[in-house]
C-alpha cells in the first residue's frame, strides 16, 4: 500500500484517485474547488463517468479515499503526489502550464516543511522537456531541495478514454513511467495490481508518447473519414471496405511501416496515392490528409540532401539505389531522386546496390533505366571497399545485410548518414547522424 496525494480532481485526477484506492492504496485528493472536495467526502464522483460513483463510494467507505483543499496537509500525509491539473491551449496553440507550475510550487513549499524524500509524478499532458524545464525548477525553487535527492520526479502519461476510463486504468496495453532514478520503482508499485506491463523510459520519451498516440488517433479518424467520403461519392459501402482493411493485421493494422526512416517509393505507393487523390478531386472532394502525404514524403528526401550538404563533403557513397532491399525496382525510388539531386549540385557520387546490376536487368526496369537514369549506371561500384575508398561521407539507404559492415570497415573520420537505422550502431555523434533519430 502506498500513500498517494492527487492534485487536480478533474477527469484524470478523479479516475486515478478512485482506481488507485480500489487497488488498495491510501489516496488523498487535492483541489481548490470546495464542491469537488465535498463531493468526494460524500462518496460521489465530481465528474460524470460510468462506474465512477460506485468506485468513489467504495473507496470512501473503506477509508482509503478522502479529499482536501490543504496541499501541505496532503503532502505531509503521503509519500507520492500525482499532478493531474489541466494544460489548456493558449490562443496561439501553445500550452498553458501555469496550473502545473503553481501546483509544483505548492508541493515544493510543503516538501520544505516535510523534510523527507517524496516522489512527484506528473500526469498532466505536456510537451517534451516540460517536466525537466518547468516542473523540476519550480519544485527546486520552492523547496530548496535538489531533484533526485530531496525528492524524485517522474512523468506518467495517461491513456484514459472517457466512458471506459476505469477499464482502461485497470487493463492498459502498458503503463509508462518516465524517469531514471529510484522514484520509478516507487511509481511502479502504484500499478502493481493493473493488468499490463510497466515500461520505464526517459522522461522526454514518456512525454512525447502521449502526443504521438493522440496524433495517430486523430490521423486514423481523419483518414477513415476521407476514405468514407470518397466511397460515398461512388455509392460504395465505406464500412464494408474499412472492415476488410482492418482484417489485415500484418501490414494495415500493425507495426509495419511505423518506424522513422527514409521516404517511401516504388511502383505502387506513389502511383496509387496520386490516382486516389486525383480521383477524389474528380469527385469534387477535398482530401487534405491524403493530399499532404506526397509533399511530406518529398520533404523527407530534401532532408536527406540537407544532411549531406551540411556534412561539407563532396565525395559521397550511397549504399542502396532501389526503393527497398532485395529488389532491382528503381521506379520512383527516393534514393534515385537523392542521387540525381546530389549530381545536379556537383557532388561526386558512387553507388553500391547488390540487387541492381544493369547487365542482368530486363523488361520494365531496364527500359526505365535506359530512358530515365542512364547516367546513374556509370556511378555504380561492385563492392563496399570501392565505395569506401571513394567516399568522404557514406549514406546508408537500405537494409541490405552486407551494408551493416560499413560501421566496422569505414576509416577514421568517414561520416555516416543513416536513413534506415542500422542495428547496433556504435558510432559517435561527430561522425554518425540518423535522419529521424
PDB file of C-alpha atoms in Angstrom, residues 66-349:
ATOM      1  CA  UNK A  66     -10.651  11.328   1.026  1.00  0.00           C
ATOM      2  CA  UNK A  67     -10.222  14.864  -0.290  1.00  0.00           C
ATOM      3  CA  UNK A  68      -8.953  18.213   0.950  1.00  0.00           C
ATOM      4  CA  UNK A  69      -8.066  21.726  -0.203  1.00  0.00           C
ATOM      5  CA  UNK A  70      -4.976  21.800   2.042  1.00  0.00           C
ATOM      6  CA  UNK A  71      -1.969  20.967  -0.134  1.00  0.00           C
ATOM      7  CA  UNK A  72       0.509  20.971   2.747  1.00  0.00           C
ATOM      8  CA  UNK A  73      -1.554  18.551   4.811  1.00  0.00           C
ATOM      9  CA  UNK A  74      -1.855  16.229   1.816  1.00  0.00           C
ATOM     10  CA  UNK A  75       1.924  16.219   1.263  1.00  0.00           C
ATOM     11  CA  UNK A  76       2.655  15.545   4.922  1.00  0.00           C
ATOM     12  CA  UNK A  77       0.226  12.604   4.884  1.00  0.00           C
ATOM     13  CA  UNK A  78       1.547  10.938   1.711  1.00  0.00           C
ATOM     14  CA  UNK A  79       4.715   9.688   0.039  1.00  0.00           C
ATOM     15  CA  UNK A  80       3.791  10.148  -3.619  1.00  0.00           C
ATOM     16  CA  UNK A  81       1.992  13.025  -5.341  1.00  0.00           C
ATOM     17  CA  UNK A  82       0.326  12.935  -8.762  1.00  0.00           C
ATOM     18  CA  UNK A  83      -0.105  16.216 -10.643  1.00  0.00           C
ATOM     19  CA  UNK A  84      -3.275  15.927 -12.733  1.00  0.00           C
ATOM     20  CA  UNK A  85      -4.243  19.543 -13.397  1.00  0.00           C
ATOM     21  CA  UNK A  86      -5.227  20.820 -16.829  1.00  0.00           C
ATOM     22  CA  UNK A  87      -2.895  22.103 -19.537  1.00  0.00           C
ATOM     23  CA  UNK A  88      -5.253  24.087 -21.797  1.00  0.00           C
ATOM     24  CA  UNK A  89      -4.298  25.722 -25.083  1.00  0.00           C
ATOM     25  CA  UNK A  90      -3.303  29.346 -25.342  1.00  0.00           C
ATOM     26  CA  UNK A  91      -4.688  31.410 -28.216  1.00  0.00           C
ATOM     27  CA  UNK A  92      -1.636  30.612 -30.370  1.00  0.00           C
ATOM     28  CA  UNK A  93      -1.876  26.843 -29.766  1.00  0.00           C
ATOM     29  CA  UNK A  94       0.865  26.655 -27.143  1.00  0.00           C
ATOM     30  CA  UNK A  95       0.196  25.038 -23.781  1.00  0.00           C
ATOM     31  CA  UNK A  96      -0.719  26.957 -20.670  1.00  0.00           C
ATOM     32  CA  UNK A  97       1.359  25.288 -17.949  1.00  0.00           C
ATOM     33  CA  UNK A  98       0.584  27.845 -15.270  1.00  0.00           C
ATOM     34  CA  UNK A  99      -1.573  25.446 -13.244  1.00  0.00           C
ATOM     35  CA  UNK A 100       1.114  22.752 -13.348  1.00  0.00           C
ATOM     36  CA  UNK A 101       3.807  25.165 -12.197  1.00  0.00           C
ATOM     37  CA  UNK A 102       1.563  26.566  -9.469  1.00  0.00           C
ATOM     38  CA  UNK A 103       0.881  23.088  -8.093  1.00  0.00           C
ATOM     39  CA  UNK A 104       4.591  22.211  -8.315  1.00  0.00           C
ATOM     40  CA  UNK A 105       5.422  25.309  -6.282  1.00  0.00           C
ATOM     41  CA  UNK A 106       2.765  24.411  -3.691  1.00  0.00           C
ATOM     42  CA  UNK A 107       4.198  20.908  -3.432  1.00  0.00           C
ATOM     43  CA  UNK A 108       7.714  22.312  -3.102  1.00  0.00           C
ATOM     44  CA  UNK A 109       6.719  24.581  -0.213  1.00  0.00           C
ATOM     45  CA  UNK A 110       5.171  21.616   1.574  1.00  0.00           C
ATOM     46  CA  UNK A 111       8.242  19.463   0.893  1.00  0.00           C
ATOM     47  CA  UNK A 112      10.470  22.044   2.567  1.00  0.00           C
ATOM     48  CA  UNK A 113       8.417  21.610   5.735  1.00  0.00           C
ATOM     49  CA  UNK A 114       8.189  17.831   5.400  1.00  0.00           C
ATOM     50  CA  UNK A 115      11.928  17.248   5.085  1.00  0.00           C
ATOM     51  CA  UNK A 116      11.745  13.622   3.906  1.00  0.00           C
ATOM     52  CA  UNK A 117      12.012  12.055   0.430  1.00  0.00           C
ATOM     53  CA  UNK A 118       8.882  12.404  -1.692  1.00  0.00           C
ATOM     54  CA  UNK A 119       8.041  11.359  -5.254  1.00  0.00           C
ATOM     55  CA  UNK A 120       6.259  13.788  -7.582  1.00  0.00           C
ATOM     56  CA  UNK A 121       4.568  12.253 -10.628  1.00  0.00           C
ATOM     57  CA  UNK A 122       3.270  14.413 -13.469  1.00  0.00           C
ATOM     58  CA  UNK A 123       0.257  13.018 -15.322  1.00  0.00           C
ATOM     59  CA  UNK A 124      -0.833  16.270 -16.977  1.00  0.00           C
ATOM     60  CA  UNK A 125      -0.263  16.190 -20.732  1.00  0.00           C
ATOM     61  CA  UNK A 126       2.823  18.289 -21.533  1.00  0.00           C
ATOM     62  CA  UNK A 127       5.238  18.598 -24.435  1.00  0.00           C
ATOM     63  CA  UNK A 128       8.709  17.011 -24.212  1.00  0.00           C
ATOM     64  CA  UNK A 129      11.009  18.975 -21.940  1.00  0.00           C
ATOM     65  CA  UNK A 130       8.214  20.432 -19.800  1.00  0.00           C
ATOM     66  CA  UNK A 131       8.873  18.237 -16.768  1.00  0.00           C
ATOM     67  CA  UNK A 132      12.597  18.946 -16.719  1.00  0.00           C
ATOM     68  CA  UNK A 133      12.361  22.614 -17.719  1.00  0.00           C
ATOM     69  CA  UNK A 134       9.239  23.777 -15.899  1.00  0.00           C
ATOM     70  CA  UNK A 135       8.213  21.349 -13.161  1.00  0.00           C
ATOM     71  CA  UNK A 136      11.606  20.415 -11.691  1.00  0.00           C
ATOM     72  CA  UNK A 137      12.812  24.051 -11.426  1.00  0.00           C
ATOM     73  CA  UNK A 138       9.551  25.046  -9.718  1.00  0.00           C
ATOM     74  CA  UNK A 139       9.942  22.233  -7.201  1.00  0.00           C
ATOM     75  CA  UNK A 140      13.594  23.025  -6.538  1.00  0.00           C
ATOM     76  CA  UNK A 141      12.961  26.752  -6.258  1.00  0.00           C
ATOM     77  CA  UNK A 142      10.153  26.457  -3.736  1.00  0.00           C
ATOM     78  CA  UNK A 143      11.548  23.536  -1.726  1.00  0.00           C
ATOM     79  CA  UNK A 144      15.209  24.475  -1.586  1.00  0.00           C
ATOM     80  CA  UNK A 145      15.994  20.846  -2.434  1.00  0.00           C
ATOM     81  CA  UNK A 146      17.579  19.149  -5.444  1.00  0.00           C
ATOM     82  CA  UNK A 147      15.726  16.726  -7.699  1.00  0.00           C
ATOM     83  CA  UNK A 148      16.949  13.191  -7.148  1.00  0.00           C
ATOM     84  CA  UNK A 149      17.979  13.921  -3.581  1.00  0.00           C
ATOM     85  CA  UNK A 150      15.226  15.572  -1.550  1.00  0.00           C
ATOM     86  CA  UNK A 151      12.554  14.425  -3.975  1.00  0.00           C
ATOM     87  CA  UNK A 152      12.141  12.367  -7.148  1.00  0.00           C
ATOM     88  CA  UNK A 153      10.249  13.332 -10.299  1.00  0.00           C
ATOM     89  CA  UNK A 154       8.627  11.067 -12.901  1.00  0.00           C
ATOM     90  CA  UNK A 155       6.308  11.537 -15.837  1.00  0.00           C
ATOM     91  CA  UNK A 156       3.437   9.074 -16.137  1.00  0.00           C
ATOM     92  CA  UNK A 157       1.215   9.695 -19.204  1.00  0.00           C
ATOM     93  CA  UNK A 158      -2.418   8.685 -19.017  1.00  0.00           C
ATOM     94  CA  UNK A 159      -4.395   6.977 -21.771  1.00  0.00           C
ATOM     95  CA  UNK A 160      -7.885   7.116 -20.274  1.00  0.00           C
ATOM     96  CA  UNK A 161     -10.822   7.309 -22.658  1.00  0.00           C
ATOM     97  CA  UNK A 162     -13.985   8.972 -21.442  1.00  0.00           C
ATOM     98  CA  UNK A 163     -16.679   6.342 -20.968  1.00  0.00           C
ATOM     99  CA  UNK A 164     -14.232   3.470 -20.463  1.00  0.00           C
ATOM    100  CA  UNK A 165     -11.626   5.023 -18.166  1.00  0.00           C
ATOM    101  CA  UNK A 166     -11.941   2.542 -15.299  1.00  0.00           C
ATOM    102  CA  UNK A 167     -11.395  -0.386 -17.623  1.00  0.00           C
ATOM    103  CA  UNK A 168      -8.550   1.489 -19.321  1.00  0.00           C
ATOM    104  CA  UNK A 169      -6.886   2.148 -15.961  1.00  0.00           C
ATOM    105  CA  UNK A 170      -7.013  -1.436 -14.728  1.00  0.00           C
ATOM    106  CA  UNK A 171      -6.276  -3.127 -18.080  1.00  0.00           C
ATOM    107  CA  UNK A 172      -3.961  -0.848 -20.082  1.00  0.00           C
ATOM    108  CA  UNK A 173      -1.790  -2.000 -23.008  1.00  0.00           C
ATOM    109  CA  UNK A 174       1.100  -0.818 -20.819  1.00  0.00           C
ATOM    110  CA  UNK A 175       1.880   1.658 -18.081  1.00  0.00           C
ATOM    111  CA  UNK A 176       4.675   4.056 -18.989  1.00  0.00           C
ATOM    112  CA  UNK A 177       6.891   5.722 -16.396  1.00  0.00           C
ATOM    113  CA  UNK A 178       9.351   8.390 -17.464  1.00  0.00           C
ATOM    114  CA  UNK A 179      12.334   8.665 -15.155  1.00  0.00           C
ATOM    115  CA  UNK A 180      15.734   7.257 -14.319  1.00  0.00           C
ATOM    116  CA  UNK A 181      16.202   7.103 -10.539  1.00  0.00           C
ATOM    117  CA  UNK A 182      14.708   5.265  -7.546  1.00  0.00           C
ATOM    118  CA  UNK A 183      11.456   7.212  -7.962  1.00  0.00           C
ATOM    119  CA  UNK A 184      10.459   4.967 -10.877  1.00  0.00           C
ATOM    120  CA  UNK A 185      10.345   1.934  -8.578  1.00  0.00           C
ATOM    121  CA  UNK A 186       8.014   3.793  -6.221  1.00  0.00           C
ATOM    122  CA  UNK A 187       5.693   4.721  -9.081  1.00  0.00           C
ATOM    123  CA  UNK A 188       5.727   1.173 -10.453  1.00  0.00           C
ATOM    124  CA  UNK A 189       4.342  -0.035  -7.133  1.00  0.00           C
ATOM    125  CA  UNK A 190       1.247   2.102  -7.707  1.00  0.00           C
ATOM    126  CA  UNK A 191       0.370  -0.053 -10.703  1.00  0.00           C
ATOM    127  CA  UNK A 192       1.245  -3.485  -9.324  1.00  0.00           C
ATOM    128  CA  UNK A 193      -2.420  -4.511  -9.449  1.00  0.00           C
ATOM    129  CA  UNK A 194      -3.045  -3.473 -13.055  1.00  0.00           C
ATOM    130  CA  UNK A 195      -3.087  -5.912 -15.951  1.00  0.00           C
ATOM    131  CA  UNK A 196      -0.321  -4.959 -18.346  1.00  0.00           C
ATOM    132  CA  UNK A 197       3.429  -4.407 -18.366  1.00  0.00           C
ATOM    133  CA  UNK A 198       5.102  -1.430 -16.714  1.00  0.00           C
ATOM    134  CA  UNK A 199       7.671   0.192 -19.006  1.00  0.00           C
ATOM    135  CA  UNK A 200      10.304   2.664 -17.808  1.00  0.00           C
ATOM    136  CA  UNK A 201      11.736   5.145 -20.318  1.00  0.00           C
ATOM    137  CA  UNK A 202      13.451   8.561 -20.207  1.00  0.00           C
ATOM    138  CA  UNK A 203      11.129  11.402 -19.223  1.00  0.00           C
ATOM    139  CA  UNK A 204      11.046  13.075 -22.636  1.00  0.00           C
ATOM    140  CA  UNK A 205      10.130   9.817 -24.367  1.00  0.00           C
ATOM    141  CA  UNK A 206       7.201   9.393 -21.967  1.00  0.00           C
ATOM    142  CA  UNK A 207       6.059  12.970 -22.600  1.00  0.00           C
ATOM    143  CA  UNK A 208       6.296  12.514 -26.377  1.00  0.00           C
ATOM    144  CA  UNK A 209       4.411   9.216 -26.349  1.00  0.00           C
ATOM    145  CA  UNK A 210       1.157  10.897 -25.346  1.00  0.00           C
ATOM    146  CA  UNK A 211       1.336  13.273 -28.317  1.00  0.00           C
ATOM    147  CA  UNK A 212       2.296  10.527 -30.747  1.00  0.00           C
ATOM    148  CA  UNK A 213      -0.672   8.461 -29.579  1.00  0.00           C
ATOM    149  CA  UNK A 214      -3.199  11.276 -29.847  1.00  0.00           C
ATOM    150  CA  UNK A 215      -1.878  12.464 -33.208  1.00  0.00           C
ATOM    151  CA  UNK A 216      -2.118   8.887 -34.509  1.00  0.00           C
ATOM    152  CA  UNK A 217      -5.694   8.529 -33.288  1.00  0.00           C
ATOM    153  CA  UNK A 218      -6.626  11.845 -34.908  1.00  0.00           C
ATOM    154  CA  UNK A 219      -4.918  10.788 -38.139  1.00  0.00           C
ATOM    155  CA  UNK A 220      -6.775   7.447 -38.188  1.00  0.00           C
ATOM    156  CA  UNK A 221     -10.146   9.141 -37.717  1.00  0.00           C
ATOM    157  CA  UNK A 222      -9.455  11.716 -40.416  1.00  0.00           C
ATOM    158  CA  UNK A 223      -8.084   9.098 -42.811  1.00  0.00           C
ATOM    159  CA  UNK A 224     -11.174   6.922 -42.355  1.00  0.00           C
ATOM    160  CA  UNK A 225     -13.450   9.936 -42.849  1.00  0.00           C
ATOM    161  CA  UNK A 226     -11.721  10.975 -46.076  1.00  0.00           C
ATOM    162  CA  UNK A 227     -11.918   7.413 -47.403  1.00  0.00           C
ATOM    163  CA  UNK A 228     -15.574   7.356 -46.347  1.00  0.00           C
ATOM    164  CA  UNK A 229     -16.380  10.455 -48.411  1.00  0.00           C
ATOM    165  CA  UNK A 230     -14.649   9.034 -51.485  1.00  0.00           C
ATOM    166  CA  UNK A 231     -16.580   5.781 -51.052  1.00  0.00           C
ATOM    167  CA  UNK A 232     -19.908   7.538 -50.505  1.00  0.00           C
ATOM    168  CA  UNK A 233     -19.473   9.588 -53.690  1.00  0.00           C
ATOM    169  CA  UNK A 234     -19.262   6.287 -55.601  1.00  0.00           C
ATOM    170  CA  UNK A 235     -22.048   4.507 -53.715  1.00  0.00           C
ATOM    171  CA  UNK A 236     -19.524   2.151 -52.092  1.00  0.00           C
ATOM    172  CA  UNK A 237     -20.133   0.866 -48.557  1.00  0.00           C
ATOM    173  CA  UNK A 238     -17.239   2.528 -46.697  1.00  0.00           C
ATOM    174  CA  UNK A 239     -17.759   0.435 -43.567  1.00  0.00           C
ATOM    175  CA  UNK A 240     -17.514  -2.799 -45.532  1.00  0.00           C
ATOM    176  CA  UNK A 241     -14.291  -1.567 -47.169  1.00  0.00           C
ATOM    177  CA  UNK A 242     -12.738  -0.489 -43.867  1.00  0.00           C
ATOM    178  CA  UNK A 243     -13.835  -3.690 -42.126  1.00  0.00           C
ATOM    179  CA  UNK A 244     -11.876  -5.654 -44.724  1.00  0.00           C
ATOM    180  CA  UNK A 245      -8.973  -3.207 -44.454  1.00  0.00           C
ATOM    181  CA  UNK A 246      -8.766  -3.746 -40.687  1.00  0.00           C
ATOM    182  CA  UNK A 247      -8.641  -7.539 -41.031  1.00  0.00           C
ATOM    183  CA  UNK A 248      -5.086  -7.243 -42.298  1.00  0.00           C
ATOM    184  CA  UNK A 249      -3.035  -7.214 -39.109  1.00  0.00           C
ATOM    185  CA  UNK A 250       0.241  -7.962 -40.937  1.00  0.00           C
ATOM    186  CA  UNK A 251       0.507  -4.611 -42.724  1.00  0.00           C
ATOM    187  CA  UNK A 252      -2.565  -2.414 -42.273  1.00  0.00           C
ATOM    188  CA  UNK A 253      -3.248  -2.565 -38.527  1.00  0.00           C
ATOM    189  CA  UNK A 254       0.208  -3.422 -37.240  1.00  0.00           C
ATOM    190  CA  UNK A 255       3.649  -2.027 -36.520  1.00  0.00           C
ATOM    191  CA  UNK A 256       4.562  -2.352 -40.198  1.00  0.00           C
ATOM    192  CA  UNK A 257       5.845   0.936 -41.681  1.00  0.00           C
ATOM    193  CA  UNK A 258       5.687   2.699 -38.313  1.00  0.00           C
ATOM    194  CA  UNK A 259       9.445   3.114 -37.945  1.00  0.00           C
ATOM    195  CA  UNK A 260      11.025   6.514 -38.636  1.00  0.00           C
ATOM    196  CA  UNK A 261      13.344   6.315 -41.616  1.00  0.00           C
ATOM    197  CA  UNK A 262      13.639   7.425 -45.223  1.00  0.00           C
ATOM    198  CA  UNK A 263      10.951   8.284 -47.756  1.00  0.00           C
ATOM    199  CA  UNK A 264       8.741   5.693 -49.455  1.00  0.00           C
ATOM    200  CA  UNK A 265       8.856   4.915 -53.164  1.00  0.00           C
ATOM    201  CA  UNK A 266       8.380   2.071 -55.607  1.00  0.00           C
ATOM    202  CA  UNK A 267       5.948   1.299 -58.361  1.00  0.00           C
ATOM    203  CA  UNK A 268       2.826   1.177 -56.162  1.00  0.00           C
ATOM    204  CA  UNK A 269       2.569   3.648 -53.288  1.00  0.00           C
ATOM    205  CA  UNK A 270       3.288   6.944 -55.102  1.00  0.00           C
ATOM    206  CA  UNK A 271       1.307   5.976 -58.200  1.00  0.00           C
ATOM    207  CA  UNK A 272      -1.737   4.738 -56.320  1.00  0.00           C
ATOM    208  CA  UNK A 273      -1.766   7.664 -53.921  1.00  0.00           C
ATOM    209  CA  UNK A 274      -1.679  10.134 -56.821  1.00  0.00           C
ATOM    210  CA  UNK A 275      -4.505   8.254 -58.501  1.00  0.00           C
ATOM    211  CA  UNK A 276      -6.655   8.262 -55.351  1.00  0.00           C
ATOM    212  CA  UNK A 277      -6.100  11.976 -54.735  1.00  0.00           C
ATOM    213  CA  UNK A 278      -6.900  12.757 -58.383  1.00  0.00           C
ATOM    214  CA  UNK A 279      -9.995  10.570 -58.202  1.00  0.00           C
ATOM    215  CA  UNK A 280     -11.178  12.447 -55.114  1.00  0.00           C
ATOM    216  CA  UNK A 281     -10.775  15.766 -56.902  1.00  0.00           C
ATOM    217  CA  UNK A 282     -12.652  14.350 -59.901  1.00  0.00           C
ATOM    218  CA  UNK A 283     -15.488  13.617 -57.458  1.00  0.00           C
ATOM    219  CA  UNK A 284     -15.302  17.258 -56.237  1.00  0.00           C
ATOM    220  CA  UNK A 285     -13.947  16.168 -52.860  1.00  0.00           C
ATOM    221  CA  UNK A 286     -11.146  17.678 -50.818  1.00  0.00           C
ATOM    222  CA  UNK A 287      -8.878  15.175 -49.054  1.00  0.00           C
ATOM    223  CA  UNK A 288      -6.359  17.305 -47.117  1.00  0.00           C
ATOM    224  CA  UNK A 289      -4.710  14.390 -45.294  1.00  0.00           C
ATOM    225  CA  UNK A 290      -4.286  12.247 -48.418  1.00  0.00           C
ATOM    226  CA  UNK A 291      -3.131  15.258 -50.435  1.00  0.00           C
ATOM    227  CA  UNK A 292      -0.440  16.095 -47.859  1.00  0.00           C
ATOM    228  CA  UNK A 293       1.271  12.677 -47.959  1.00  0.00           C
ATOM    229  CA  UNK A 294       3.338  13.052 -51.131  1.00  0.00           C
ATOM    230  CA  UNK A 295       4.576  16.587 -50.312  1.00  0.00           C
ATOM    231  CA  UNK A 296       5.609  15.347 -46.858  1.00  0.00           C
ATOM    232  CA  UNK A 297       7.414  12.403 -48.450  1.00  0.00           C
ATOM    233  CA  UNK A 298       9.252  14.731 -50.842  1.00  0.00           C
ATOM    234  CA  UNK A 299      10.276  16.898 -47.906  1.00  0.00           C
ATOM    235  CA  UNK A 300      11.947  13.864 -46.331  1.00  0.00           C
ATOM    236  CA  UNK A 301      14.070  13.405 -49.459  1.00  0.00           C
ATOM    237  CA  UNK A 302      15.062  17.045 -49.190  1.00  0.00           C
ATOM    238  CA  UNK A 303      16.036  16.449 -45.554  1.00  0.00           C
ATOM    239  CA  UNK A 304      18.425  13.686 -46.649  1.00  0.00           C
ATOM    240  CA  UNK A 305      20.057  16.019 -49.163  1.00  0.00           C
ATOM    241  CA  UNK A 306      20.414  18.720 -46.494  1.00  0.00           C
ATOM    242  CA  UNK A 307      22.193  16.249 -44.220  1.00  0.00           C
ATOM    243  CA  UNK A 308      24.748  15.566 -46.958  1.00  0.00           C
ATOM    244  CA  UNK A 309      25.136  19.278 -47.674  1.00  0.00           C
ATOM    245  CA  UNK A 310      25.743  20.068 -44.003  1.00  0.00           C
ATOM    246  CA  UNK A 311      28.480  17.427 -43.862  1.00  0.00           C
ATOM    247  CA  UNK A 312      30.642  19.675 -46.022  1.00  0.00           C
ATOM    248  CA  UNK A 313      31.895  16.698 -48.044  1.00  0.00           C
ATOM    249  CA  UNK A 314      31.698  16.477 -51.825  1.00  0.00           C
ATOM    250  CA  UNK A 315      32.603  12.795 -52.356  1.00  0.00           C
ATOM    251  CA  UNK A 316      29.546  10.744 -51.472  1.00  0.00           C
ATOM    252  CA  UNK A 317      28.961   6.985 -51.355  1.00  0.00           C
ATOM    253  CA  UNK A 318      25.366   5.751 -51.396  1.00  0.00           C
ATOM    254  CA  UNK A 319      24.536   2.267 -50.131  1.00  0.00           C
ATOM    255  CA  UNK A 320      21.339   1.270 -51.912  1.00  0.00           C
ATOM    256  CA  UNK A 321      19.568   2.511 -55.028  1.00  0.00           C
ATOM    257  CA  UNK A 322      16.318   0.540 -55.337  1.00  0.00           C
ATOM    258  CA  UNK A 323      13.399   1.684 -53.197  1.00  0.00           C
ATOM    259  CA  UNK A 324      13.921  -1.221 -50.771  1.00  0.00           C
ATOM    260  CA  UNK A 325      16.409  -4.091 -50.330  1.00  0.00           C
ATOM    261  CA  UNK A 326      16.013  -7.331 -52.248  1.00  0.00           C
ATOM    262  CA  UNK A 327      14.571  -5.775 -55.412  1.00  0.00           C
ATOM    263  CA  UNK A 328      16.005  -4.205 -58.548  1.00  0.00           C
ATOM    264  CA  UNK A 329      12.998  -1.906 -58.991  1.00  0.00           C
ATOM    265  CA  UNK A 330      14.224   1.681 -59.372  1.00  0.00           C
ATOM    266  CA  UNK A 331      10.897   3.211 -60.354  1.00  0.00           C
ATOM    267  CA  UNK A 332      10.181   6.217 -58.131  1.00  0.00           C
ATOM    268  CA  UNK A 333      12.946   5.180 -55.765  1.00  0.00           C
ATOM    269  CA  UNK A 334      13.629   8.057 -53.348  1.00  0.00           C
ATOM    270  CA  UNK A 335      17.296   7.032 -53.430  1.00  0.00           C
ATOM    271  CA  UNK A 336      17.418   7.659 -57.174  1.00  0.00           C
ATOM    272  CA  UNK A 337      15.894  11.071 -56.536  1.00  0.00           C
ATOM    273  CA  UNK A 338      18.567  11.752 -53.923  1.00  0.00           C
ATOM    274  CA  UNK A 339      21.389  10.699 -56.287  1.00  0.00           C
ATOM    275  CA  UNK A 340      20.060  12.928 -59.042  1.00  0.00           C
ATOM    276  CA  UNK A 341      19.822  15.851 -56.638  1.00  0.00           C
ATOM    277  CA  UNK A 342      23.405  15.311 -55.489  1.00  0.00           C
ATOM    278  CA  UNK A 343      24.725  15.029 -59.048  1.00  0.00           C
ATOM    279  CA  UNK A 344      22.874  18.180 -60.021  1.00  0.00           C
ATOM    280  CA  UNK A 345      24.547  20.035 -57.145  1.00  0.00           C
ATOM    281  CA  UNK A 346      28.033  18.949 -58.209  1.00  0.00           C
ATOM    282  CA  UNK A 347      28.671  16.043 -55.847  1.00  0.00           C
ATOM    283  CA  UNK A 348      30.967  13.181 -56.875  1.00  0.00           C
ATOM    284  CA  UNK A 349      28.775  10.140 -56.182  1.00  0.00           C
TER     285      UNK A 349
END
